[in-house]
Amino acid sequence: MDKAKNYSALKKFCFDEGIDLFGVGDITKVREEFKISPKVAQNLDKSICLGVMLSGAVLSEIDIVPTKLYFHHYKIVNSFLDHIALRLCNIIQKKGYLALAIPATQIIDWEKNIGHLSHRRLGVLAGLGWIGRNNLLVNEKFGSQFRLTSILTNMPLKIDKPSEKDCGTCRLCVKICPAQAIRERPEDFDHLKCFDKLKSFQSQRQVEQFVCGVCVNVCRGNKK
């Protein structure tokens, strides 16, 4: 099988199963940053990034604080992504290649907001969008209203081109952020202010985990 044929087959499987975003990126220049065994990472040169859109109705309930409904939805979507990622790994492995699914949400350091790797960064490499002012991956069609997971593999696959778009003049997330953590430039995002607000939401029993969703609700990408 050639790279394009492999790509098309995996993409069709994912879309048939309910995935909304699919892209493949070259990770050879970033895999040393991953918080996984270097012995494993050195044999994996691509990432398959999958995205599932969030419910607009659930998000619309969010005003300036997260809701219990959003928290439940957040968990269910992440679980769905992990389920599809596992099935995709099985398909790849049965074809004789390596595949490692990274959980959709598994933070290993909350204060630094670090996981085993950055799904957002891999999403950029896979052409799914750009890093917005809200420090999230922004897709032209879905804004930030989706969740991501990634599968690392050595399967021969066509590589997608990173997006050259950005948030332009939109600053809705800057204005509404309850932590005032969002700045003009994505690289100036204040992780500590964001984390302090997440802890506040949890201590007030608004949600049971560190989630917010306020900036996600207002982010529309480049849609009119």
PDB file of C-alpha atoms in Angstrom:
ATOM      1  CA  MET A   1       0.000   0.000   0.000  1.00  0.00           C
ATOM      2  CA  ASP A   2       1.234   3.511  -0.729  1.00  0.00           C
ATOM      3  CA  LYS A   3       1.104   6.484   1.646  1.00  0.00           C
ATOM      4  CA  ALA A   4      -1.975   8.093   0.081  1.00  0.00           C
ATOM      5  CA  LYS A   5      -3.926   4.832   0.068  1.00  0.00           C
ATOM      6  CA  ASN A   6      -3.093   4.146   3.734  1.00  0.00           C
ATOM      7  CA  TYR A   7      -4.123   7.699   4.620  1.00  0.00           C
ATOM      8  CA  SER A   8      -7.456   7.414   2.805  1.00  0.00           C
ATOM      9  CA  ALA A   9      -8.285   4.061   4.385  1.00  0.00           C
ATOM     10  CA  LEU A  10      -7.619   5.263   7.938  1.00  0.00           C
ATOM     11  CA  LYS A  11      -9.452   8.533   7.368  1.00  0.00           C
ATOM     12  CA  LYS A  12     -12.512   6.724   5.986  1.00  0.00           C
ATOM     13  CA  PHE A  13     -12.602   4.410   9.001  1.00  0.00           C
ATOM     14  CA  CYS A  14     -12.413   7.353  11.412  1.00  0.00           C
ATOM     15  CA  PHE A  15     -15.065   9.427   9.653  1.00  0.00           C
ATOM     16  CA  ASP A  16     -17.367   6.407   9.406  1.00  0.00           C
ATOM     17  CA  GLU A  17     -17.015   5.994  13.187  1.00  0.00           C
ATOM     18  CA  GLY A  18     -17.963   9.599  13.948  1.00  0.00           C
ATOM     19  CA  ILE A  19     -14.637  11.466  13.921  1.00  0.00           C
ATOM     20  CA  ASP A  20     -14.884  15.047  12.593  1.00  0.00           C
ATOM     21  CA  LEU A  21     -11.227  15.991  12.132  1.00  0.00           C
ATOM     22  CA  PHE A  22      -8.370  13.854  10.783  1.00  0.00           C
ATOM     23  CA  GLY A  23      -4.822  14.861   9.973  1.00  0.00           C
ATOM     24  CA  VAL A  24      -1.308  13.436   9.872  1.00  0.00           C
ATOM     25  CA  GLY A  25       1.851  15.276  10.895  1.00  0.00           C
ATOM     26  CA  ASP A  26       5.610  14.654  10.884  1.00  0.00           C
ATOM     27  CA  ILE A  27       6.838  14.474  14.502  1.00  0.00           C
ATOM     28  CA  THR A  28      10.545  13.820  13.920  1.00  0.00           C
ATOM     29  CA  LYS A  29      11.502  17.334  15.066  1.00  0.00           C
ATOM     30  CA  VAL A  30       9.363  17.360  18.234  1.00  0.00           C
ATOM     31  CA  ARG A  31       9.324  13.782  19.567  1.00  0.00           C
ATOM     32  CA  GLU A  32      12.285  14.447  21.886  1.00  0.00           C
ATOM     33  CA  GLU A  33       9.935  16.716  23.865  1.00  0.00           C
ATOM     34  CA  PHE A  34       7.439  13.912  24.526  1.00  0.00           C
ATOM     35  CA  LYS A  35       7.068  12.582  28.065  1.00  0.00           C
ATOM     36  CA  ILE A  36       7.241   8.985  26.880  1.00  0.00           C
ATOM     37  CA  SER A  37      10.122   6.524  26.679  1.00  0.00           C
ATOM     38  CA  PRO A  38      12.746   7.735  24.135  1.00  0.00           C
ATOM     39  CA  LYS A  39      13.278   4.081  23.230  1.00  0.00           C
ATOM     40  CA  VAL A  40       9.659   3.954  22.075  1.00  0.00           C
ATOM     41  CA  ALA A  41       9.434   7.452  20.584  1.00  0.00           C
ATOM     42  CA  GLN A  42      12.475   7.025  18.325  1.00  0.00           C
ATOM     43  CA  ASN A  43      10.613   4.385  16.296  1.00  0.00           C
ATOM     44  CA  LEU A  44       7.550   6.574  15.701  1.00  0.00           C
ATOM     45  CA  ASP A  45       7.779   9.352  13.129  1.00  0.00           C
ATOM     46  CA  LYS A  46       4.175  10.452  12.516  1.00  0.00           C
ATOM     47  CA  SER A  47       1.144  11.487  14.497  1.00  0.00           C
ATOM     48  CA  ILE A  48      -2.442  10.875  13.463  1.00  0.00           C
ATOM     49  CA  CYS A  49      -4.611  13.554  15.066  1.00  0.00           C
ATOM     50  CA  LEU A  50      -8.333  12.975  15.559  1.00  0.00           C
ATOM     51  CA  GLY A  51     -10.921  15.525  16.604  1.00  0.00           C
ATOM     52  CA  VAL A  52     -14.576  15.369  17.636  1.00  0.00           C
ATOM     53  CA  MET A  53     -16.723  18.476  17.826  1.00  0.00           C
ATOM     54  CA  LEU A  54     -18.378  19.457  21.085  1.00  0.00           C
ATOM     55  CA  SER A  55     -22.102  20.029  21.483  1.00  0.00           C
ATOM     56  CA  GLY A  56     -23.096  23.611  20.729  1.00  0.00           C
ATOM     57  CA  ALA A  57     -26.118  23.239  22.999  1.00  0.00           C
ATOM     58  CA  VAL A  58     -23.982  22.121  25.938  1.00  0.00           C
ATOM     59  CA  LEU A  59     -21.467  24.908  25.367  1.00  0.00           C
ATOM     60  CA  SER A  60     -24.193  27.536  25.074  1.00  0.00           C
ATOM     61  CA  GLU A  61     -25.135  26.909  28.724  1.00  0.00           C
ATOM     62  CA  ILE A  62     -21.697  28.177  29.803  1.00  0.00           C
ATOM     63  CA  ASP A  63     -21.676  31.845  30.795  1.00  0.00           C
ATOM     64  CA  ILE A  64     -18.716  32.821  32.977  1.00  0.00           C
ATOM     65  CA  VAL A  65     -18.367  29.493  34.791  1.00  0.00           C
ATOM     66  CA  PRO A  66     -18.290  25.857  33.623  1.00  0.00           C
ATOM     67  CA  THR A  67     -21.346  23.673  34.118  1.00  0.00           C
ATOM     68  CA  LYS A  68     -21.785  20.108  35.359  1.00  0.00           C
ATOM     69  CA  LEU A  69     -23.377  19.253  32.019  1.00  0.00           C
ATOM     70  CA  TYR A  70     -20.262  20.483  30.196  1.00  0.00           C
ATOM     71  CA  PHE A  71     -18.007  18.524  32.538  1.00  0.00           C
ATOM     72  CA  HIS A  72     -19.928  15.303  31.799  1.00  0.00           C
ATOM     73  CA  HIS A  73     -19.917  16.022  28.047  1.00  0.00           C
ATOM     74  CA  TYR A  74     -16.170  16.732  28.190  1.00  0.00           C
ATOM     75  CA  LYS A  75     -15.504  13.332  29.783  1.00  0.00           C
ATOM     76  CA  ILE A  76     -17.744  11.440  27.356  1.00  0.00           C
ATOM     77  CA  VAL A  77     -16.155  12.998  24.260  1.00  0.00           C
ATOM     78  CA  ASN A  78     -12.669  12.226  25.584  1.00  0.00           C
ATOM     79  CA  SER A  79     -13.704   8.634  26.240  1.00  0.00           C
ATOM     80  CA  PHE A  80     -15.126   8.335  22.706  1.00  0.00           C
ATOM     81  CA  LEU A  81     -11.844   9.630  21.245  1.00  0.00           C
ATOM     82  CA  ASP A  82      -9.825   7.138  23.283  1.00  0.00           C
ATOM     83  CA  HIS A  83     -12.102   4.324  22.103  1.00  0.00           C
ATOM     84  CA  ILE A  84     -11.648   5.199  18.417  1.00  0.00           C
ATOM     85  CA  ALA A  85      -7.898   5.687  18.912  1.00  0.00           C
ATOM     86  CA  LEU A  86      -7.638   2.175  20.364  1.00  0.00           C
ATOM     87  CA  ARG A  87      -9.491   0.685  17.404  1.00  0.00           C
ATOM     88  CA  LEU A  88      -7.313   2.627  14.963  1.00  0.00           C
ATOM     89  CA  CYS A  89      -4.179   1.347  16.701  1.00  0.00           C
ATOM     90  CA  ASN A  90      -5.424  -2.215  16.312  1.00  0.00           C
ATOM     91  CA  ILE A  91      -5.958  -1.683  12.575  1.00  0.00           C
ATOM     92  CA  ILE A  92      -2.453  -0.265  12.167  1.00  0.00           C
ATOM     93  CA  GLN A  93      -0.813  -3.005  14.223  1.00  0.00           C
ATOM     94  CA  LYS A  94      -2.571  -5.755  12.273  1.00  0.00           C
ATOM     95  CA  LYS A  95      -0.938  -4.316   9.159  1.00  0.00           C
ATOM     96  CA  GLY A  96       2.470  -4.802  10.763  1.00  0.00           C
ATOM     97  CA  TYR A  97       3.243  -1.280  11.991  1.00  0.00           C
ATOM     98  CA  LEU A  98       3.681   0.333  15.395  1.00  0.00           C
ATOM     99  CA  ALA A  99       0.944   2.461  16.926  1.00  0.00           C
ATOM    100  CA  LEU A 100       0.741   4.215  20.293  1.00  0.00           C
ATOM    101  CA  ALA A 101      -2.463   5.979  21.377  1.00  0.00           C
ATOM    102  CA  ILE A 102      -2.002   8.948  23.716  1.00  0.00           C
ATOM    103  CA  PRO A 103      -5.000   9.612  26.008  1.00  0.00           C
ATOM    104  CA  ALA A 104      -7.235  12.496  24.985  1.00  0.00           C
ATOM    105  CA  THR A 105      -6.797  14.054  28.421  1.00  0.00           C
ATOM    106  CA  GLN A 106      -4.165  12.884  30.865  1.00  0.00           C
ATOM    107  CA  ILE A 107      -2.310  15.762  32.485  1.00  0.00           C
ATOM    108  CA  ILE A 108       0.871  14.796  34.349  1.00  0.00           C
ATOM    109  CA  ASP A 109       1.585  18.329  35.665  1.00  0.00           C
ATOM    110  CA  TRP A 110      -1.476  20.581  36.091  1.00  0.00           C
ATOM    111  CA  GLU A 111       0.384  23.735  37.112  1.00  0.00           C
ATOM    112  CA  LYS A 112       2.515  23.614  33.959  1.00  0.00           C
ATOM    113  CA  ASN A 113      -0.405  22.191  31.961  1.00  0.00           C
ATOM    114  CA  ILE A 114       1.762  19.368  30.627  1.00  0.00           C
ATOM    115  CA  GLY A 115       0.680  15.966  29.371  1.00  0.00           C
ATOM    116  CA  HIS A 116       2.637  13.172  27.700  1.00  0.00           C
ATOM    117  CA  LEU A 117       2.680  15.456  24.685  1.00  0.00           C
ATOM    118  CA  SER A 118       0.755  18.421  23.310  1.00  0.00           C
ATOM    119  CA  HIS A 119      -2.199  17.293  21.188  1.00  0.00           C
ATOM    120  CA  ARG A 120      -2.572  20.947  20.181  1.00  0.00           C
ATOM    121  CA  ARG A 121       0.932  21.133  18.791  1.00  0.00           C
ATOM    122  CA  LEU A 122       0.505  17.876  16.910  1.00  0.00           C
ATOM    123  CA  GLY A 123      -2.798  19.209  15.596  1.00  0.00           C
ATOM    124  CA  VAL A 124      -0.938  22.170  14.120  1.00  0.00           C
ATOM    125  CA  LEU A 125       1.597  19.853  12.459  1.00  0.00           C
ATOM    126  CA  ALA A 126      -1.298  17.771  11.090  1.00  0.00           C
ATOM    127  CA  GLY A 127      -2.917  20.796   9.457  1.00  0.00           C
ATOM    128  CA  LEU A 128      -5.983  20.887  11.720  1.00  0.00           C
ATOM    129  CA  GLY A 129      -5.585  24.510  12.769  1.00  0.00           C
ATOM    130  CA  TRP A 130      -3.428  27.006  14.630  1.00  0.00           C
ATOM    131  CA  ILE A 131      -2.715  27.908  18.259  1.00  0.00           C
ATOM    132  CA  GLY A 132      -5.097  30.726  19.162  1.00  0.00           C
ATOM    133  CA  ARG A 133      -4.856  33.489  21.711  1.00  0.00           C
ATOM    134  CA  ASN A 134      -6.706  31.159  24.092  1.00  0.00           C
ATOM    135  CA  ASN A 135      -3.735  28.746  23.943  1.00  0.00           C
ATOM    136  CA  LEU A 136      -5.981  26.125  22.323  1.00  0.00           C
ATOM    137  CA  LEU A 137      -5.966  24.650  18.849  1.00  0.00           C
ATOM    138  CA  VAL A 138      -8.335  26.656  16.654  1.00  0.00           C
ATOM    139  CA  ASN A 139      -9.862  25.053  13.582  1.00  0.00           C
ATOM    140  CA  GLU A 140     -11.277  27.152  10.758  1.00  0.00           C
ATOM    141  CA  LYS A 141     -14.612  25.304  10.821  1.00  0.00           C
ATOM    142  CA  PHE A 142     -15.059  24.387  14.494  1.00  0.00           C
ATOM    143  CA  GLY A 143     -13.115  27.104  16.287  1.00  0.00           C
ATOM    144  CA  SER A 144     -11.913  25.546  19.566  1.00  0.00           C
ATOM    145  CA  GLN A 145     -15.160  23.638  20.011  1.00  0.00           C
ATOM    146  CA  PHE A 146     -13.711  20.148  19.691  1.00  0.00           C
ATOM    147  CA  ARG A 147     -11.559  17.666  21.580  1.00  0.00           C
ATOM    148  CA  LEU A 148      -8.392  15.972  20.310  1.00  0.00           C
ATOM    149  CA  THR A 149      -6.396  12.796  20.642  1.00  0.00           C
ATOM    150  CA  SER A 150      -3.266  11.529  18.892  1.00  0.00           C
ATOM    151  CA  ILE A 151      -1.863   8.204  17.715  1.00  0.00           C
ATOM    152  CA  LEU A 152       1.884   7.928  17.128  1.00  0.00           C
ATOM    153  CA  THR A 153       2.924   5.498  14.396  1.00  0.00           C
ATOM    154  CA  ASN A 154       5.540   4.496  11.837  1.00  0.00           C
ATOM    155  CA  MET A 155       2.963   3.515   9.213  1.00  0.00           C
ATOM    156  CA  PRO A 156       3.688   5.051   5.783  1.00  0.00           C
ATOM    157  CA  LEU A 157       1.173   7.899   5.456  1.00  0.00           C
ATOM    158  CA  LYS A 158       0.688  11.063   3.469  1.00  0.00           C
ATOM    159  CA  ILE A 159       1.609  14.135   5.556  1.00  0.00           C
ATOM    160  CA  ASP A 160      -0.713  17.135   5.830  1.00  0.00           C
ATOM    161  CA  LYS A 161       0.552  20.714   5.587  1.00  0.00           C
ATOM    162  CA  PRO A 162       0.333  22.956   8.679  1.00  0.00           C
ATOM    163  CA  SER A 163      -2.203  25.786   8.462  1.00  0.00           C
ATOM    164  CA  GLU A 164      -0.936  29.313   7.823  1.00  0.00           C
ATOM    165  CA  LYS A 165      -4.058  30.946   9.288  1.00  0.00           C
ATOM    166  CA  ASP A 166      -4.418  32.697  12.632  1.00  0.00           C
ATOM    167  CA  CYS A 167      -7.086  34.371  14.784  1.00  0.00           C
ATOM    168  CA  GLY A 168      -6.888  37.619  12.837  1.00  0.00           C
ATOM    169  CA  THR A 169      -8.743  40.425  14.561  1.00  0.00           C
ATOM    170  CA  CYS A 170     -10.915  38.197  16.771  1.00  0.00           C
ATOM    171  CA  ARG A 171     -10.415  38.782  20.486  1.00  0.00           C
ATOM    172  CA  LEU A 172     -13.614  37.342  21.947  1.00  0.00           C
ATOM    173  CA  CYS A 173     -11.686  34.978  24.216  1.00  0.00           C
ATOM    174  CA  VAL A 174      -9.503  37.816  25.530  1.00  0.00           C
ATOM    175  CA  LYS A 175     -12.562  39.776  26.616  1.00  0.00           C
ATOM    176  CA  ILE A 176     -14.442  36.922  28.267  1.00  0.00           C
ATOM    177  CA  CYS A 177     -11.682  34.945  30.035  1.00  0.00           C
ATOM    178  CA  PRO A 178     -12.715  34.803  33.742  1.00  0.00           C
ATOM    179  CA  ALA A 179      -9.056  34.473  34.776  1.00  0.00           C
ATOM    180  CA  GLN A 180      -7.793  37.297  32.515  1.00  0.00           C
ATOM    181  CA  ALA A 181      -5.141  34.799  31.431  1.00  0.00           C
ATOM    182  CA  ILE A 182      -5.481  35.368  27.674  1.00  0.00           C
ATOM    183  CA  ARG A 183      -3.211  37.937  26.068  1.00  0.00           C
ATOM    184  CA  GLU A 184      -2.688  39.387  22.613  1.00  0.00           C
ATOM    185  CA  ARG A 185      -0.136  36.727  21.695  1.00  0.00           C
ATOM    186  CA  PRO A 186      -0.660  32.987  22.268  1.00  0.00           C
ATOM    187  CA  GLU A 187       2.827  32.655  23.735  1.00  0.00           C
ATOM    188  CA  ASP A 188       1.923  35.160  26.474  1.00  0.00           C
ATOM    189  CA  PHE A 189      -0.955  33.052  27.804  1.00  0.00           C
ATOM    190  CA  ASP A 190      -0.773  33.023  31.624  1.00  0.00           C
ATOM    191  CA  HIS A 191      -0.957  29.346  32.626  1.00  0.00           C
ATOM    192  CA  LEU A 192      -0.806  30.084  36.345  1.00  0.00           C
ATOM    193  CA  LYS A 193      -3.763  32.486  36.280  1.00  0.00           C
ATOM    194  CA  CYS A 194      -5.731  29.947  34.274  1.00  0.00           C
ATOM    195  CA  PHE A 195      -4.871  27.139  36.693  1.00  0.00           C
ATOM    196  CA  ASP A 196      -5.797  29.252  39.725  1.00  0.00           C
ATOM    197  CA  LYS A 197      -9.222  29.884  38.206  1.00  0.00           C
ATOM    198  CA  LEU A 198      -9.672  26.170  37.451  1.00  0.00           C
ATOM    199  CA  LYS A 199      -8.870  25.360  41.083  1.00  0.00           C
ATOM    200  CA  SER A 200     -11.424  27.959  42.148  1.00  0.00           C
ATOM    201  CA  PHE A 201     -14.121  26.382  39.979  1.00  0.00           C
ATOM    202  CA  GLN A 202     -13.351  22.974  41.460  1.00  0.00           C
ATOM    203  CA  SER A 203     -13.284  24.204  45.077  1.00  0.00           C
ATOM    204  CA  GLN A 204     -16.706  25.789  44.566  1.00  0.00           C
ATOM    205  CA  ARG A 205     -17.989  22.377  43.375  1.00  0.00           C
ATOM    206  CA  GLN A 206     -18.988  23.764  40.001  1.00  0.00           C
ATOM    207  CA  VAL A 207     -17.074  20.915  38.352  1.00  0.00           C
ATOM    208  CA  GLU A 208     -15.163  17.920  39.692  1.00  0.00           C
ATOM    209  CA  GLN A 209     -12.037  18.385  37.601  1.00  0.00           C
ATOM    210  CA  PHE A 210      -9.960  21.263  36.247  1.00  0.00           C
ATOM    211  CA  VAL A 211     -12.089  22.335  33.268  1.00  0.00           C
ATOM    212  CA  CYS A 212     -13.541  25.672  32.218  1.00  0.00           C
ATOM    213  CA  GLY A 213     -14.937  25.986  28.673  1.00  0.00           C
ATOM    214  CA  VAL A 214     -15.674  29.726  28.758  1.00  0.00           C
ATOM    215  CA  CYS A 215     -13.255  30.617  25.952  1.00  0.00           C
ATOM    216  CA  VAL A 216     -14.196  27.441  24.052  1.00  0.00           C
ATOM    217  CA  ASN A 217     -17.828  28.593  23.965  1.00  0.00           C
ATOM    218  CA  VAL A 218     -17.012  31.886  22.215  1.00  0.00           C
ATOM    219  CA  CYS A 219     -14.367  30.595  19.786  1.00  0.00           C
ATOM    220  CA  ARG A 220     -15.739  30.230  16.249  1.00  0.00           C
ATOM    221  CA  GLY A 221     -12.560  29.960  14.167  1.00  0.00           C
ATOM    222  CA  ASN A 222     -12.932  31.841  10.888  1.00  0.00           C
ATOM    223  CA  LYS A 223     -16.670  31.271  10.523  1.00  0.00           C
ATOM    224  CA  LYS A 224     -18.799  34.312   9.706  1.00  0.00           C
TER     225      LYS A 224
END
